[in-house]
Coordinates of C-alpha atoms in Angstrom, one line a residue:
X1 CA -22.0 13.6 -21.1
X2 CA -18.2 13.5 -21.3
X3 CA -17.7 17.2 -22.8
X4 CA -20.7 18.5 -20.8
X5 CA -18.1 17.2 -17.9
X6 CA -14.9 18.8 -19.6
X7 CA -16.8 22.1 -20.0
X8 CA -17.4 21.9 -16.3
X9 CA -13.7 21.2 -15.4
X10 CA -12.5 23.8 -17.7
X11 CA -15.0 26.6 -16.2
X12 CA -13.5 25.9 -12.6
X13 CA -9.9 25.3 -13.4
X14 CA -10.7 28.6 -15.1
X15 CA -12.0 30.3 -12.2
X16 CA -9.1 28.8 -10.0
X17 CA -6.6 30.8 -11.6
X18 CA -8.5 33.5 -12.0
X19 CA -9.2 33.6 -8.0
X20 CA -5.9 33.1 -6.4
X21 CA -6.8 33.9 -3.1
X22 CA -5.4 31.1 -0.2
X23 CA -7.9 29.1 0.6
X24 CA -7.5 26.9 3.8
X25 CA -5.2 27.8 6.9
X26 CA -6.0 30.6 9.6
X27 CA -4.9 33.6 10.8
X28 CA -3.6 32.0 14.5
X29 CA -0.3 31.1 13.1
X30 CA 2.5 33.9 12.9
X31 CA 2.7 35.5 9.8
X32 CA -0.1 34.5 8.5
X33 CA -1.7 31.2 7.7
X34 CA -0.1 27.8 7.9
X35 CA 0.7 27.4 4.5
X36 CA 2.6 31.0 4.7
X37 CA 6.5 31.4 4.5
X38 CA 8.1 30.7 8.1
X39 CA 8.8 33.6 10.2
X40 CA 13.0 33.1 10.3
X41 CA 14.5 35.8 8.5
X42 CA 17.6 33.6 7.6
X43 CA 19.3 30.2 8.2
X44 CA 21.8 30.1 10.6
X45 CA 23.7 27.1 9.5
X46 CA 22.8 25.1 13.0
X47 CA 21.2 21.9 12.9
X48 CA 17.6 22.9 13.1
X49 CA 18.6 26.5 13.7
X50 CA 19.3 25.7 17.3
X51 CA 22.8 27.9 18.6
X52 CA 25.3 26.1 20.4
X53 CA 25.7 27.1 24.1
X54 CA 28.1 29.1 25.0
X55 CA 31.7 28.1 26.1
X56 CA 31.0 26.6 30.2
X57 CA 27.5 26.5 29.7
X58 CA 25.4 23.0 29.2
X59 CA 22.9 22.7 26.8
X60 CA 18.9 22.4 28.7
X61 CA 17.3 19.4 27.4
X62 CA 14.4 19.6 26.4
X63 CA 11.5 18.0 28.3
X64 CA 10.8 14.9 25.7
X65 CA 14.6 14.0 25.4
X66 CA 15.3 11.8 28.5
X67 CA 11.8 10.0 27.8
X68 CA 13.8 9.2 24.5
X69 CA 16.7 7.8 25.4
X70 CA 15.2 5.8 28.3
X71 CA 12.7 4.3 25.7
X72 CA 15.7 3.4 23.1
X73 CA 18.1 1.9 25.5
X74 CA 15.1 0.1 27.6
X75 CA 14.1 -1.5 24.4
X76 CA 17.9 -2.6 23.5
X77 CA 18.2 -4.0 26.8
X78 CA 14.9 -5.8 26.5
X79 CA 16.0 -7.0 23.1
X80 CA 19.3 -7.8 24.4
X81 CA 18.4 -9.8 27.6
X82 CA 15.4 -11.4 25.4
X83 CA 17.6 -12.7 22.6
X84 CA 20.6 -13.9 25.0
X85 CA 17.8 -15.5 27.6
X86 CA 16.0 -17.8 24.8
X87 CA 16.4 -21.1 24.8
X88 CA 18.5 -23.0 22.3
X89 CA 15.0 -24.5 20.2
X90 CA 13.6 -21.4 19.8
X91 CA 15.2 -20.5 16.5
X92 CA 17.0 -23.6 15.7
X93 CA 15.3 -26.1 13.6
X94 CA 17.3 -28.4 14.0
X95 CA 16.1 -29.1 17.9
X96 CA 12.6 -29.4 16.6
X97 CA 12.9 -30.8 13.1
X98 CA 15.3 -33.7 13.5
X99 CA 13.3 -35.9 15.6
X100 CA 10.1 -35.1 13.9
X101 CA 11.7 -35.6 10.7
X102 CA 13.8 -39.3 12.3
X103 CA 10.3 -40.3 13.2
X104 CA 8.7 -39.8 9.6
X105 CA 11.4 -41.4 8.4
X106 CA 10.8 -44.6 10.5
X107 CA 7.2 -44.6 9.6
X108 CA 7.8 -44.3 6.2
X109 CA 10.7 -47.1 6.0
X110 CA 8.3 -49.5 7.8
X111 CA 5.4 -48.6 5.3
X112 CA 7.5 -49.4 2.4
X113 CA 8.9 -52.7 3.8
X114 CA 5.3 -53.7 4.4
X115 CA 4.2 -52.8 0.6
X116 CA 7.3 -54.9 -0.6
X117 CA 6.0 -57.7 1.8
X118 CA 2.2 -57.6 0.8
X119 CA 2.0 -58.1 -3.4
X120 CA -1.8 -57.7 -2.8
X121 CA -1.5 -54.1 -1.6
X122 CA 1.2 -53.2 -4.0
X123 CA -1.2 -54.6 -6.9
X124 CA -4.2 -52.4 -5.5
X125 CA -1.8 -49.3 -5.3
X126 CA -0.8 -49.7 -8.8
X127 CA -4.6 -49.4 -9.6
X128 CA -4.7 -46.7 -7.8
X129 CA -1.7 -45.1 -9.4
X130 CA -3.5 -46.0 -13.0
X131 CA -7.1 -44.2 -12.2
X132 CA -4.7 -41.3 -11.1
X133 CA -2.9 -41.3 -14.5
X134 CA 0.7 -41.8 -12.8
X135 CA 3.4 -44.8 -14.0
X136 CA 3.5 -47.9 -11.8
X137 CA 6.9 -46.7 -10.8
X138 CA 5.2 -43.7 -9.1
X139 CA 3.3 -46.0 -6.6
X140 CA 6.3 -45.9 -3.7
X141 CA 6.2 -41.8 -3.8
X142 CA 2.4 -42.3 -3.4
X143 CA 3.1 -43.7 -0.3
X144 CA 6.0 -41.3 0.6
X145 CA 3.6 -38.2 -0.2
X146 CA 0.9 -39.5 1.9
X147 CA 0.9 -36.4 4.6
X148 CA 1.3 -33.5 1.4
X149 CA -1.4 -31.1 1.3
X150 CA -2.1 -32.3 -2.4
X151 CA -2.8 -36.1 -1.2
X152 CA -4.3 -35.0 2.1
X153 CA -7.1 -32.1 -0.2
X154 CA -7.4 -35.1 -2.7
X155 CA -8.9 -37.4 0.1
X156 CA -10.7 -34.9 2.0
X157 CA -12.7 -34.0 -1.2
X158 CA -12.5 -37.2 -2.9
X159 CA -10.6 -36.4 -6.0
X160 CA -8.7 -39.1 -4.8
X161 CA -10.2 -42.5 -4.6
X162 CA -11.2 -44.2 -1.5
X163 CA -9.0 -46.9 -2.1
X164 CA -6.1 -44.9 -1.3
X165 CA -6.8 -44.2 2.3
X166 CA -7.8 -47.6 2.9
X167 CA -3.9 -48.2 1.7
X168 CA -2.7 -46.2 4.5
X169 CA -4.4 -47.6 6.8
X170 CA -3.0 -51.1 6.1
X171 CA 0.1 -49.8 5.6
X172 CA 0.5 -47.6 8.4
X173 CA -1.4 -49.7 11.1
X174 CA 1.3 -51.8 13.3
X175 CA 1.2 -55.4 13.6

């Protein structure tokens, strides 16, 4: 099959050369199709060939050019009013992040203070820790990696055991 292909290839790359008429293109452009050598009989050395107006004369614009430069310097306004208009916790974390981060901070203080109040819970987290193959030592970042997507996909599909998120609860609800 392969060389009945190659046979096949060969006959038409064969024929290619032998045929090297254009192919493609029309007759509507000047000189010939579109794929035909331009028209210009030689460079002038001006940027895209265009002469410079003579000496008291303005150059016309031509009719896309305004539409141009109104589109450029309306979008650098824009971005310029935009950017100098935005409020301070747009792009600054540290207007949104702080208190978020005071506030986890607080939470997790208090559900530490609990589990060094409460020997029962620490003893059940410890289990815990064991069925999970981690050291005893490992049970306080348990607690501190309660909200990480590993802990949270763990519970939701319960390759974490159960115990656990009764843990949290105790810990976390307020007395």
């Amino acid at each position: 099959m392969s060389n009945q292909l190659r046979g096949l290839v060969r006959r038409v790359g064969a024929q290619l050369l032998r045929n090297p008429r254009v192919r493609g293109g029309g007759g509507e452009y000047p000189g010939g199709s579109f794929w035909s050598e331009g028209t210009q009989t030689g460079r002038n050395g001006f940027l895209f060939g265009e002469l410079p107006p003579a000496p008291g004369q303005t150059r016309k614009a031509l009719w896309w050019e305004p539409w141009w430069y109104i589109g450029y310097g309306g979008t650098a306004l824009g971005i310029f009013f935009i950017y100098n208009a935005k409020p301070l916790e747009a792009f600054d974390i540290r207007y949104w992040a702080n208190p978020r981060a005071a506030k986890e901070l607080d939470v997790e203080m208090r559900m530490l203070d609990k589990l060094n109040e409460r020997p029962d819970l620490k003893e059940r987290l410890v289990a815990v820790c064991k069925d999970l193959n981690l050291i005893e030592e490992e049970a306080y970042d348990l607690v501190l990696m309660r909200n990480e997507y590993k802990v949270r996909l763990g519970l939701y599909t319960g390759r974490v055991p159960e115990e656990l998120k009764s843990i949290y609860d105790e810990l976390e609800a307020t007395e």
